[in-house]
Coordinates of C-alpha atoms in Angstrom, one line a residue:
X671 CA 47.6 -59.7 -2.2
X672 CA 45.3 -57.2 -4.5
X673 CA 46.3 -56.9 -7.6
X674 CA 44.8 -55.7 -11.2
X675 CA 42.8 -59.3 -10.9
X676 CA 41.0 -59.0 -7.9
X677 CA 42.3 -60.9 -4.6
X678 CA 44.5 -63.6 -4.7
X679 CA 45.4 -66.4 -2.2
X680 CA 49.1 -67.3 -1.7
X681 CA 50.1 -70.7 -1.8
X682 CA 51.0 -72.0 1.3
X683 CA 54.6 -72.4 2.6
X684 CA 53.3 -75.4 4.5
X685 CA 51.1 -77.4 2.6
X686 CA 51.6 -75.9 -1.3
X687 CA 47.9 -76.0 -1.4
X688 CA 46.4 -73.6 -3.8
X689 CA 42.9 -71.4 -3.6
X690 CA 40.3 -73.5 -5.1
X691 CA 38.9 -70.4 -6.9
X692 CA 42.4 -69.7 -8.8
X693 CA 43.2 -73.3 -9.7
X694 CA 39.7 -73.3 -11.2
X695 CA 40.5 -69.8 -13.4
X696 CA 42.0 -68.3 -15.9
X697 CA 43.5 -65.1 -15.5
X698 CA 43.7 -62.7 -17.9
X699 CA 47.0 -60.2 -18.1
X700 CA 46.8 -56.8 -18.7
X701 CA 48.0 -54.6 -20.9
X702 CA 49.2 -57.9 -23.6
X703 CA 47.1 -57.2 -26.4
X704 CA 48.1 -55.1 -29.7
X705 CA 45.1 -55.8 -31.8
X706 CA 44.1 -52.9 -34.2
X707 CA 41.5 -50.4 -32.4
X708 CA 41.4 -48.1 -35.7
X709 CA 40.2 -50.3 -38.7
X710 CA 41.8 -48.1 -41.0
X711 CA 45.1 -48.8 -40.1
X712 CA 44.6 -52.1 -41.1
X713 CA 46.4 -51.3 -44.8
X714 CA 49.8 -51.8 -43.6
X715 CA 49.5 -55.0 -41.8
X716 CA 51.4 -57.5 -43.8
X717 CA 49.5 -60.9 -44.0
X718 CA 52.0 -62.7 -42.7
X719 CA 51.1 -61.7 -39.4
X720 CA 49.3 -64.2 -36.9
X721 CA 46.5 -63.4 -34.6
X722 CA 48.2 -65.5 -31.1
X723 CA 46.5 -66.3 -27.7
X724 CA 49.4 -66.5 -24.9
X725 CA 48.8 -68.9 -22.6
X726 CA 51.2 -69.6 -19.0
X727 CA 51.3 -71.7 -16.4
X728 CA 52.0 -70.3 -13.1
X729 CA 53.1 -73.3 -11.1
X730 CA 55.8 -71.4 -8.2
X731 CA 57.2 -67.9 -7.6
X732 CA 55.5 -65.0 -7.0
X733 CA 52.4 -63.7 -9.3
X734 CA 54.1 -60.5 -10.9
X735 CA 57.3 -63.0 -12.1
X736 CA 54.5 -64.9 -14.0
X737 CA 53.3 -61.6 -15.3
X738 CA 56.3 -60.6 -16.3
X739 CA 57.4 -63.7 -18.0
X740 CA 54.3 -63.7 -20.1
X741 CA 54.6 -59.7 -20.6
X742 CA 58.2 -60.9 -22.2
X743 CA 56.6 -64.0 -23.7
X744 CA 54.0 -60.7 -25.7
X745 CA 57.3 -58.8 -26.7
X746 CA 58.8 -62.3 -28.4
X747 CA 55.5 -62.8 -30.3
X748 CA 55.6 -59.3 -31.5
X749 CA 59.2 -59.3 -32.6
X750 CA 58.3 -62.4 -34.6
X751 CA 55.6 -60.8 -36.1
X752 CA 52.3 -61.2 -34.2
X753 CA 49.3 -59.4 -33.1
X754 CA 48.4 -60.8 -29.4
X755 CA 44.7 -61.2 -29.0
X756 CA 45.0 -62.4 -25.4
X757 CA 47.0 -63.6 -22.5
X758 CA 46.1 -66.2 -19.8
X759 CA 47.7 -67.3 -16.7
X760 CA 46.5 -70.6 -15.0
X761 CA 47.5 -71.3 -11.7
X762 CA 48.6 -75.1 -11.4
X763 CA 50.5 -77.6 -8.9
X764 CA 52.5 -78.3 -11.7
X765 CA 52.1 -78.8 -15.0
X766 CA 50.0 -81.2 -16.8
X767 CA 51.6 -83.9 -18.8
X768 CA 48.7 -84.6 -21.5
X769 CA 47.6 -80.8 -22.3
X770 CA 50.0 -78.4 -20.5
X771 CA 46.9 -76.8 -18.6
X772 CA 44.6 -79.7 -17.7
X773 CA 41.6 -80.9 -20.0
X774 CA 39.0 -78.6 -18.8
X775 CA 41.2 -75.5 -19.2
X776 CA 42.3 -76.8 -22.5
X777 CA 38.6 -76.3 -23.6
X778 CA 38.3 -73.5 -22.3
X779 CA 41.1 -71.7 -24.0
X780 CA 39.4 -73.2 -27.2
X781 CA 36.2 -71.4 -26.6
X782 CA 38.9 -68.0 -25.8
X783 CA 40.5 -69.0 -29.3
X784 CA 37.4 -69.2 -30.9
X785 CA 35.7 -65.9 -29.8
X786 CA 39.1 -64.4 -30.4
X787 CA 39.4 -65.5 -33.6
X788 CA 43.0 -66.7 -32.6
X789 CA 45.2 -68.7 -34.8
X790 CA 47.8 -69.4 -32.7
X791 CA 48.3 -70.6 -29.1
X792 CA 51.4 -69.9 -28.0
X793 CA 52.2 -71.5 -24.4
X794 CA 54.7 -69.5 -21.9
X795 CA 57.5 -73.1 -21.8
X796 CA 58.6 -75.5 -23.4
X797 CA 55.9 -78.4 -24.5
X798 CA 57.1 -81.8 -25.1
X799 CA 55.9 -83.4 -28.6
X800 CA 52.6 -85.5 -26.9
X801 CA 51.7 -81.7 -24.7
X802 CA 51.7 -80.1 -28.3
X803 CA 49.9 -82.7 -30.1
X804 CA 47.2 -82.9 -27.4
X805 CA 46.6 -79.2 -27.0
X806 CA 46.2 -78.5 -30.7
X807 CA 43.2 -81.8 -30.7
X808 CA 41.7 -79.4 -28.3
X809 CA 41.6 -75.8 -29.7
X810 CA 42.2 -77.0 -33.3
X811 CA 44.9 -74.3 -34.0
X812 CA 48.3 -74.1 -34.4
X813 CA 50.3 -74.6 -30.7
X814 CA 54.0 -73.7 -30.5
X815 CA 56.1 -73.3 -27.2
X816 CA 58.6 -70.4 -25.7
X817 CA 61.5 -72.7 -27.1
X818 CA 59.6 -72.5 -30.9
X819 CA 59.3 -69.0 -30.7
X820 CA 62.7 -67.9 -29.7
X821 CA 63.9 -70.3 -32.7
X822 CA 61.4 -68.4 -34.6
X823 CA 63.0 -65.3 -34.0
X824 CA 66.5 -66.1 -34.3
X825 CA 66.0 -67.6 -37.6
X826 CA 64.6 -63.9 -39.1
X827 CA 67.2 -62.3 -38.1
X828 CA 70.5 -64.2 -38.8
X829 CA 72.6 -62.2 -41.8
X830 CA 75.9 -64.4 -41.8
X831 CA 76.8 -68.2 -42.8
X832 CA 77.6 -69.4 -39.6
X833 CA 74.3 -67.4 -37.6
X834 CA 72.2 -69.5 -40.3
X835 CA 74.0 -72.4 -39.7
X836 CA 74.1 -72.3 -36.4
X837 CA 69.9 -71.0 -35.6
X838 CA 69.2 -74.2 -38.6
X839 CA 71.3 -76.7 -36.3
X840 CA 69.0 -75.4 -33.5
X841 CA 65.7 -75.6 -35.6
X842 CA 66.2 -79.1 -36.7
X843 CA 67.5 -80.6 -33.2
X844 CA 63.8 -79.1 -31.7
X845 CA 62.6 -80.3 -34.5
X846 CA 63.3 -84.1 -34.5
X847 CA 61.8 -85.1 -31.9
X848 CA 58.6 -83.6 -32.5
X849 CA 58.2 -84.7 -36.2
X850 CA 55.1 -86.6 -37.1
X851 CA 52.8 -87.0 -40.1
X852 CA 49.1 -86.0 -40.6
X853 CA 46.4 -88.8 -42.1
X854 CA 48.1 -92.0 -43.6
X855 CA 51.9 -90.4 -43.9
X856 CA 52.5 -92.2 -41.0
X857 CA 52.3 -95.8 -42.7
X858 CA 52.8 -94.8 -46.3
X859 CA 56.3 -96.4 -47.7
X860 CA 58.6 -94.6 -49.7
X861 CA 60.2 -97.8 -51.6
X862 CA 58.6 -99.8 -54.6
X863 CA 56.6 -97.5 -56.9
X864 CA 55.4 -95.4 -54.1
X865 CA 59.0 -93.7 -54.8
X866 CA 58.2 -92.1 -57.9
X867 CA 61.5 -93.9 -59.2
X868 CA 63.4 -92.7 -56.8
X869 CA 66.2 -94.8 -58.1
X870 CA 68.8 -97.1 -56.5
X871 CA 68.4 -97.7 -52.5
X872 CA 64.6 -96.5 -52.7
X873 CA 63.1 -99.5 -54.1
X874 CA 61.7 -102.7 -51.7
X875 CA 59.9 -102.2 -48.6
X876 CA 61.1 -99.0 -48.2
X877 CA 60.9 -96.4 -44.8
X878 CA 58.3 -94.9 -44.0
X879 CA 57.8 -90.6 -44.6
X880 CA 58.8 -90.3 -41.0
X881 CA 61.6 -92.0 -41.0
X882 CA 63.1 -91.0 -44.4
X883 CA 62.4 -87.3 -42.8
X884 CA 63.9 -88.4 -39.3
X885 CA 67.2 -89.6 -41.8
X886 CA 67.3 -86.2 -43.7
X887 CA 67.7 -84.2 -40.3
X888 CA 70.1 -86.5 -39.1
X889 CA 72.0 -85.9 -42.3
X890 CA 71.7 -82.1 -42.2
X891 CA 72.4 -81.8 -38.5
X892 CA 75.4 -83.6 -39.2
X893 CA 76.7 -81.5 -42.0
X894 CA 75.9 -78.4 -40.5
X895 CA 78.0 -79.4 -37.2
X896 CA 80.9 -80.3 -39.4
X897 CA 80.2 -76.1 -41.1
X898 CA 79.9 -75.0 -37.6
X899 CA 83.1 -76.3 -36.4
X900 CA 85.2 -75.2 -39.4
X901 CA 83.4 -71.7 -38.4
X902 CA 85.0 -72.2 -34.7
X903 CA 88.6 -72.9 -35.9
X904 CA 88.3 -69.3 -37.8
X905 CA 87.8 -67.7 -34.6
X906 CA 89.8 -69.8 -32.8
X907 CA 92.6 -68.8 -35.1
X908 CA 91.4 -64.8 -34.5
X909 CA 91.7 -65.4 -31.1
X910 CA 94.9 -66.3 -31.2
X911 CA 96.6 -63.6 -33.3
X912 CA 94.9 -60.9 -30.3
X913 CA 96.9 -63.3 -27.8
X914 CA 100.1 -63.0 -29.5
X915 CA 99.5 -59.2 -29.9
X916 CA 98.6 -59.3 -26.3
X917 CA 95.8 -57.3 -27.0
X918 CA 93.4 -57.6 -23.9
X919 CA 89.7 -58.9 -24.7
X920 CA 86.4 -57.9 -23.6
X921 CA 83.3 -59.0 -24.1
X922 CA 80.0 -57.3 -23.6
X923 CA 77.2 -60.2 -22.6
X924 CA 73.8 -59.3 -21.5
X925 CA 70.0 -59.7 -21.6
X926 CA 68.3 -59.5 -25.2
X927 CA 67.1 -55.8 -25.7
X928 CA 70.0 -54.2 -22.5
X929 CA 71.5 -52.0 -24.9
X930 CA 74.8 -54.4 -25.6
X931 CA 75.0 -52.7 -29.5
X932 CA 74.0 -49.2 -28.5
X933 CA 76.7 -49.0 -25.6
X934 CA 79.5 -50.9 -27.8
X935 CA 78.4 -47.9 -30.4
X936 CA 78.7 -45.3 -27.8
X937 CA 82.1 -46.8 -26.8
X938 CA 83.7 -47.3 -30.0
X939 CA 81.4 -45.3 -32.6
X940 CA 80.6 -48.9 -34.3
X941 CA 78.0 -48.2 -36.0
X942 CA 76.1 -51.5 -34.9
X943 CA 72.6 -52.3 -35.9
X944 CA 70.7 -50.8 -32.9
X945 CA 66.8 -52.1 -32.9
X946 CA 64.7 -51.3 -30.0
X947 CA 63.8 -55.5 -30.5
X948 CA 64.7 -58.7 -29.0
X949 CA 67.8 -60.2 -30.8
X950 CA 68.3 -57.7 -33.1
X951 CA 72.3 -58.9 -32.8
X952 CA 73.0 -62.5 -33.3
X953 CA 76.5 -62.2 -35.2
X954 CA 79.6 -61.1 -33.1
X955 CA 80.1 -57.9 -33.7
X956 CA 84.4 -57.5 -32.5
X957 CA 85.9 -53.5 -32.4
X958 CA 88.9 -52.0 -31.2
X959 CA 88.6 -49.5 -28.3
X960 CA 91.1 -47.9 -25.8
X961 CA 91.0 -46.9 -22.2
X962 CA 91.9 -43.4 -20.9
X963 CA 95.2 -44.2 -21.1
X964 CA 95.0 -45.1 -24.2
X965 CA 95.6 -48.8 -23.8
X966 CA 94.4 -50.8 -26.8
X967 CA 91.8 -53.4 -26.3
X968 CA 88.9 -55.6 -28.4
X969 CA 85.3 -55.0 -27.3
X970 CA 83.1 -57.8 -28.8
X971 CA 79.1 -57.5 -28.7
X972 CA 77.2 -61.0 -28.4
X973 CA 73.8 -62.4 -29.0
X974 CA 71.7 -61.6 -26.3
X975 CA 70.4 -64.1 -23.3
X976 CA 66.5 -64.7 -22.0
X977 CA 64.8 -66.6 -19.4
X978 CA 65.0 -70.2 -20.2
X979 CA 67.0 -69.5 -23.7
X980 CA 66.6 -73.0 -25.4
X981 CA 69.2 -75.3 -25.0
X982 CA 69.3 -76.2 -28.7
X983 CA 70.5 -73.0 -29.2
X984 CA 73.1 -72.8 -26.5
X985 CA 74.9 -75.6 -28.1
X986 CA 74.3 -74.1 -31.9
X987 CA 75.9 -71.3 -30.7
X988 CA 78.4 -72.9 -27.9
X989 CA 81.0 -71.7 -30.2
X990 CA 80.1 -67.9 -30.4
X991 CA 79.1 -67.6 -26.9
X992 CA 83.0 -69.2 -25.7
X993 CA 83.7 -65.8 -26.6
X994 CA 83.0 -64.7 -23.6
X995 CA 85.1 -67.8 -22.1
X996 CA 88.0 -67.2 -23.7
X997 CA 87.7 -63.0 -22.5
X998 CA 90.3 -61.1 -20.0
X999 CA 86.7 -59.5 -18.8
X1000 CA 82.9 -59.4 -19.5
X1001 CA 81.2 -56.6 -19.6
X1002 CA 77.7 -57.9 -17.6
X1003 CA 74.5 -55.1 -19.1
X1004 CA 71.5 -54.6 -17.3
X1005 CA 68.7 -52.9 -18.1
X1006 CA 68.4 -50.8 -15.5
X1007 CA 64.7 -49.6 -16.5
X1008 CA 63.3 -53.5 -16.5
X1009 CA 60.7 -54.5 -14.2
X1010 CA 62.8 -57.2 -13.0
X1011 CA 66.7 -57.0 -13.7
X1012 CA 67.8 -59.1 -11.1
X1013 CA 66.0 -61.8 -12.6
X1014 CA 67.6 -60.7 -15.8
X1015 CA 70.9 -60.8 -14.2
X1016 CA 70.4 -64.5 -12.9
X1017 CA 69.4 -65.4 -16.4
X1018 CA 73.0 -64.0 -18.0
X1019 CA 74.6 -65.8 -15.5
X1020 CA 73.2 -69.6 -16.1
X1021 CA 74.4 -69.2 -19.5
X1022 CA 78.0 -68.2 -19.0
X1023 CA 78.5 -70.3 -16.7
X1024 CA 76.8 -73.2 -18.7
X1025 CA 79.4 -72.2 -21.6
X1026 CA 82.4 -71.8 -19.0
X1027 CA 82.8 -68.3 -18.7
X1028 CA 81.1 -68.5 -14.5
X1029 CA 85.1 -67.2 -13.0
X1030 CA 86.0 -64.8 -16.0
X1031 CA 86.2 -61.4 -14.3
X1032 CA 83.4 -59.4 -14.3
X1033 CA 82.2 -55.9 -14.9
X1034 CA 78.2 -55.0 -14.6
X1035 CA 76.8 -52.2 -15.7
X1036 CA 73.5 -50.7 -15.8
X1037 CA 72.5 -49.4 -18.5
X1038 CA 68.9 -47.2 -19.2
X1039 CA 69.4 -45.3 -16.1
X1040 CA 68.1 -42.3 -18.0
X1041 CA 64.8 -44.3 -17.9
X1042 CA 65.1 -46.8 -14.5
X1043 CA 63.2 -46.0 -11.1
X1044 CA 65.8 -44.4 -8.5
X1045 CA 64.9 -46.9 -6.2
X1046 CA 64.9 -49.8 -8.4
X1047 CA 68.6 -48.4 -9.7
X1048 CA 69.9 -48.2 -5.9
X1049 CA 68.7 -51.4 -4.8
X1050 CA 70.8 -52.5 -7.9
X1051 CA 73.6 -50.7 -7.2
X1052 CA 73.7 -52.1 -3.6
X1053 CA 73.1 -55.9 -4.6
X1054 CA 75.8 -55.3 -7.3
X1055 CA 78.7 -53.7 -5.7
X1056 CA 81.2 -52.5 -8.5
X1057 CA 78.4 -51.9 -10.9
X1058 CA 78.7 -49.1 -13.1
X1059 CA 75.4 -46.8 -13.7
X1060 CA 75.3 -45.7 -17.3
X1061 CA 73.0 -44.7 -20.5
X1062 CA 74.4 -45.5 -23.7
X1063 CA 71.7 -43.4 -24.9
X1064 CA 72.8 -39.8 -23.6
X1065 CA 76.4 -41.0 -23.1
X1066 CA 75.8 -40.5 -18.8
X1067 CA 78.5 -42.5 -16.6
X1068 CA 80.5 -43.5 -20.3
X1069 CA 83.4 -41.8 -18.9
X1070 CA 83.2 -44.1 -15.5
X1071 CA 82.8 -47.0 -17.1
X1072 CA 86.2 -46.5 -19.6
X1073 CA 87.9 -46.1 -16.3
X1074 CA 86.3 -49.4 -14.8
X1075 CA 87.6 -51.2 -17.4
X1076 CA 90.9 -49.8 -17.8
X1077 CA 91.3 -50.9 -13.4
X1078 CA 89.9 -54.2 -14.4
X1079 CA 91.9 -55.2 -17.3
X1080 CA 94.9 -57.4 -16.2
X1081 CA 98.2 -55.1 -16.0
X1082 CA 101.0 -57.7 -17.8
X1083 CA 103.0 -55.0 -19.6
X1084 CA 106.8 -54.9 -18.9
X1085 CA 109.0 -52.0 -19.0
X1086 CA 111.6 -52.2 -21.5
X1087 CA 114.9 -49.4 -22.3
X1088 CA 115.8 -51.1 -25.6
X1089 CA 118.3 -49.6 -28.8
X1090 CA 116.3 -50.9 -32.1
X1091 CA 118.1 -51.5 -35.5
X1092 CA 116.3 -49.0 -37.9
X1093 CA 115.9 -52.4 -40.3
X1094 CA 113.1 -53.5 -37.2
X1095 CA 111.0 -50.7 -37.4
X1096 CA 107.7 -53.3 -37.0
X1097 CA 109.2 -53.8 -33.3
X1098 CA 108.7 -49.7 -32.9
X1099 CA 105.3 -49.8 -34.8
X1100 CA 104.2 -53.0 -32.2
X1101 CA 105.3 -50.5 -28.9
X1102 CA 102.9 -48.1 -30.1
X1103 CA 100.1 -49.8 -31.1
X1104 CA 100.2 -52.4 -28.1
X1105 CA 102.1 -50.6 -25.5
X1106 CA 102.5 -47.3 -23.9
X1107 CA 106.0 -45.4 -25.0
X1108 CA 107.4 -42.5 -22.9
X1109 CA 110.3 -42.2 -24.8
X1110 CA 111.9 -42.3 -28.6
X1111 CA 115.1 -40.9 -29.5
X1112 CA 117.1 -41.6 -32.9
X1113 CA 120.8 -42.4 -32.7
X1114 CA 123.4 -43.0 -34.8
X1115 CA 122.8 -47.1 -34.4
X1116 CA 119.1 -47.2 -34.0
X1117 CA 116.2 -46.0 -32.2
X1118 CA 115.9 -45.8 -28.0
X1119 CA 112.7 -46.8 -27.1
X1120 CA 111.3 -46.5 -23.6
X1121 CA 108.0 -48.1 -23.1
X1122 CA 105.6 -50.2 -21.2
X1123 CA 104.8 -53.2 -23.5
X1124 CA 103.3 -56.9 -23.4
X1125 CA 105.3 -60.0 -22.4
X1126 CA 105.4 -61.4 -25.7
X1127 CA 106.7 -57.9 -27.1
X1128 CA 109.5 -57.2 -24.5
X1129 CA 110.6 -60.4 -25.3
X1130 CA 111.9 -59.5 -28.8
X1131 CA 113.0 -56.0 -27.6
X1132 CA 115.1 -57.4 -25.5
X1133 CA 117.4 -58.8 -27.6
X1134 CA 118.4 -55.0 -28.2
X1135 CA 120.1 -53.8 -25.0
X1136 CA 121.1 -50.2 -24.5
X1137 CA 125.4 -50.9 -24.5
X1138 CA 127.4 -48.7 -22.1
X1139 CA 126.3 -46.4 -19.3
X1140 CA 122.7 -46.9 -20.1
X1141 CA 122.4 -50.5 -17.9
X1142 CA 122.5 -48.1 -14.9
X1143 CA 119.9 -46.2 -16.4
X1144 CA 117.6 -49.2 -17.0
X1145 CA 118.2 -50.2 -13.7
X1146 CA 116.7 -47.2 -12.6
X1147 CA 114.0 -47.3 -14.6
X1148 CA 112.9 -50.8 -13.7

């Protein structure tokens, strides 16, 4: 196929041999790097920021999924703050276990780095510890992995206790594995005088740096478990007080950078954090909304998903993303303008149903249509039947999509023709707020209410019959 790289030889579905020309290249990708043109603008780029090389392996699927992986790989680098020199794709059999892209290409993406003047490599999956250490002895700069990046990331932009505790937990479980020391820290021994009197259980032969380090994680990770789980019975607890007020939930889940915050603004004027970045929302975000019929519900807005989101942080944030688990529907965005939002789709997918949420009901909407190719949104639209077309941006389809959820949400209300002692006004105050009333009339003995209300609610009503002629009534009614 022809593409912005010349010709190309596909791989072949019988033998999985590859051209020898592209296993012997590296491919540059278009259209990745955001290094100043204009010297003068210069001024107002913070120090902080590092000058990356992105490097992928493209080992199966199609050319233009690689392209778009490391095109999102780019757009990670720059939300953590980096200026992308370059970006390479290597075409492999599979991966290689010492370097991640072979020895030869390895120096040759050190000559790239050094022209470049590069001081990061960051590589397009996750390395383990020995691929890290033996790419950096080859381009002698700093190498981190997809997995380190999206840590990164995460770890700028928590605001509350438990999104600190929870992206730390993440950082140190990557982090042990992969800890080792530079020159003689390997060997040297903390015990004896080499503790700096260090005091009781430091003196004697001691641990070495590594392992006194490996101890302190353990420690921490520990701790921060124990903070994460007294963060989950809090929620738990929230969770529970919506049940008993049989207040339907809904939970929007979707790629990072869909629009989740913009449309849970647009549907419940919020005021969410809305940043055209990925995970710009890490913290649930929970609202009260209503459907067209004015039937209360809870909308909650969740951390956003990516391609091969780092397991670490799937189980640092297990207890946020139940959530959607624990939901009467989820609310599945697209971005209906991406390149590839099926791919996004499958993405959002693998992670609900890794956290248990794969048969809660499901509602997927497309958001960005104001900005998605008509073709690209019909194909959609006929891959995803149900899907709701929308932009949270201009407010188009909103009034669709209130109805969707309205016919999705499960119908458990009961109709109740009750007499309520004026001392329980609370019970009147519940049928408004959680039900739908059709009737209120004040009597001499109390208050006739007519309404549509939860289980839970009717249940207490109940014991406040109409007396007399008005069983026939009910009768009727029900």
């Amino acid at each position: 196929m022809t593409t912005a790289f010349g010709e190309w030889t596909e791989m072949s579905a019988a033998t999985g041999d590859f051209d020898l020309e592209d296993r012997h290249a590296l491919r540059r990708v278009a259209g990745l790097s955001t290094e100043l043109t204009d010297v003068t603008e210069v001024e107002y780029r913070t120090l902080r920021l590092e000058r990356v090389v992105l490097i992928g392996v493209w080992s199966d699927g199609s050319l233009a999924n690689a392209e778009n992986s490391l095109r999102e790989l780019s757009r990670l680098a720059e939300t953590a703050g980096s200026v992308i020199l370059d970006g390479l794709i290597q075409r492999r059999g599979r991966i290689d276990p010492a370097t991640y892209v072979g020895a030869g290409k390895a120096a040759e993406l050190a000559g790239i780095v050094a022209a470049t003047g590069a001081d990061t490599v960051i590589c397009d999956g996750e390395l383990s510890p020995s691929q890290l250490r033996g790419l950096e002895g080859v381009v002698k700069v700093k190498v981190i992995d997809r997995t380190a990046l999206i840590l990164d990331i995460f770890a700028q932009h928590a605001k509350s206790r438990e999104g600190k505790a929870q992206v730390e937990l993440a950082q140190l479980q990557y982090m042990l594995p992969r800890l080792r020391g530079w020159g003689d820290s390997l060997s040297r021994q903390a015990g004896g005088r080499v503790a700096g009197g260090g005091g009781i259980g430091t003196r004697g032969p001691g641990e070495t740096k590594i392992e006194t380090d490996r101890r302190r994680i353990r420690t921490r990770i520990s701790k921060l478990r124990g903070e994460i789980s007294g963060f989950k019975t809090g929620r738990e607890v929230q969770r529970g007080q919506r049940r008993r007020n049989a207040v339907p939930s809904v939970v929007i889940a979707g790629y990072t950078n869909a629009g989740k915050s913009s449309l849970l603004n647009a549907l419940t004027g919020a005021g969410v954090l809305v940043e055209d970045a990925l995970f710009a929302t890490l913290d649930p975000t929970v609202r009260r909304a209503e459907t067209p019929a004015g039937r209360p519900f809870t909308l909650t807005d969740t951390v956003g998903f990516v391609r091969h989101l780092p397991h670490q942080l799937v189980d640092a944030f297990r207890s946020t993303l139940e959530e959607a688990a624990q939901a009467d529907l989820v609310l599945h965005v697209v971005d209906g303008s991406d390149a590839d939002p099926q791919a996004q789709i499958a993405a959002v997918r693998g992670v609900l149903a890794e956290v248990g949420a794969a048969n809660v009901p499901e509602l997927v909407v497309i958001n960005k249509v104001d900005d998605a190719d008509p073709v690209t949104l019909k194909a959609l639209q006929l891959r995803e039947r149900g899907s709701v077309p929308v932009s949270a941006k201009t407010g188009e389809g909103l009034g669709e999509l209130r109805a969707a959820i309205e016919q999705a949400l499960p119908d458990r209300d009961l109709a109740v023709r009750v007499s309520v002692p004026y001392t329980r006004g609370d019970l009147i105050a519940r049928a408004h707020a959680a039900g739908e009333v059709t009737r209120v009339e004040h009597g001499p003995d109390g208050t006739l209410l007519e309404a549509r209300v939860p289980p839970e609610l009717a249940a207490e009503l109940e014991r406040f019959p109409v007396l007399g002629t008005a069983s026939s009534e009910l009768a009727e009614l029900l």
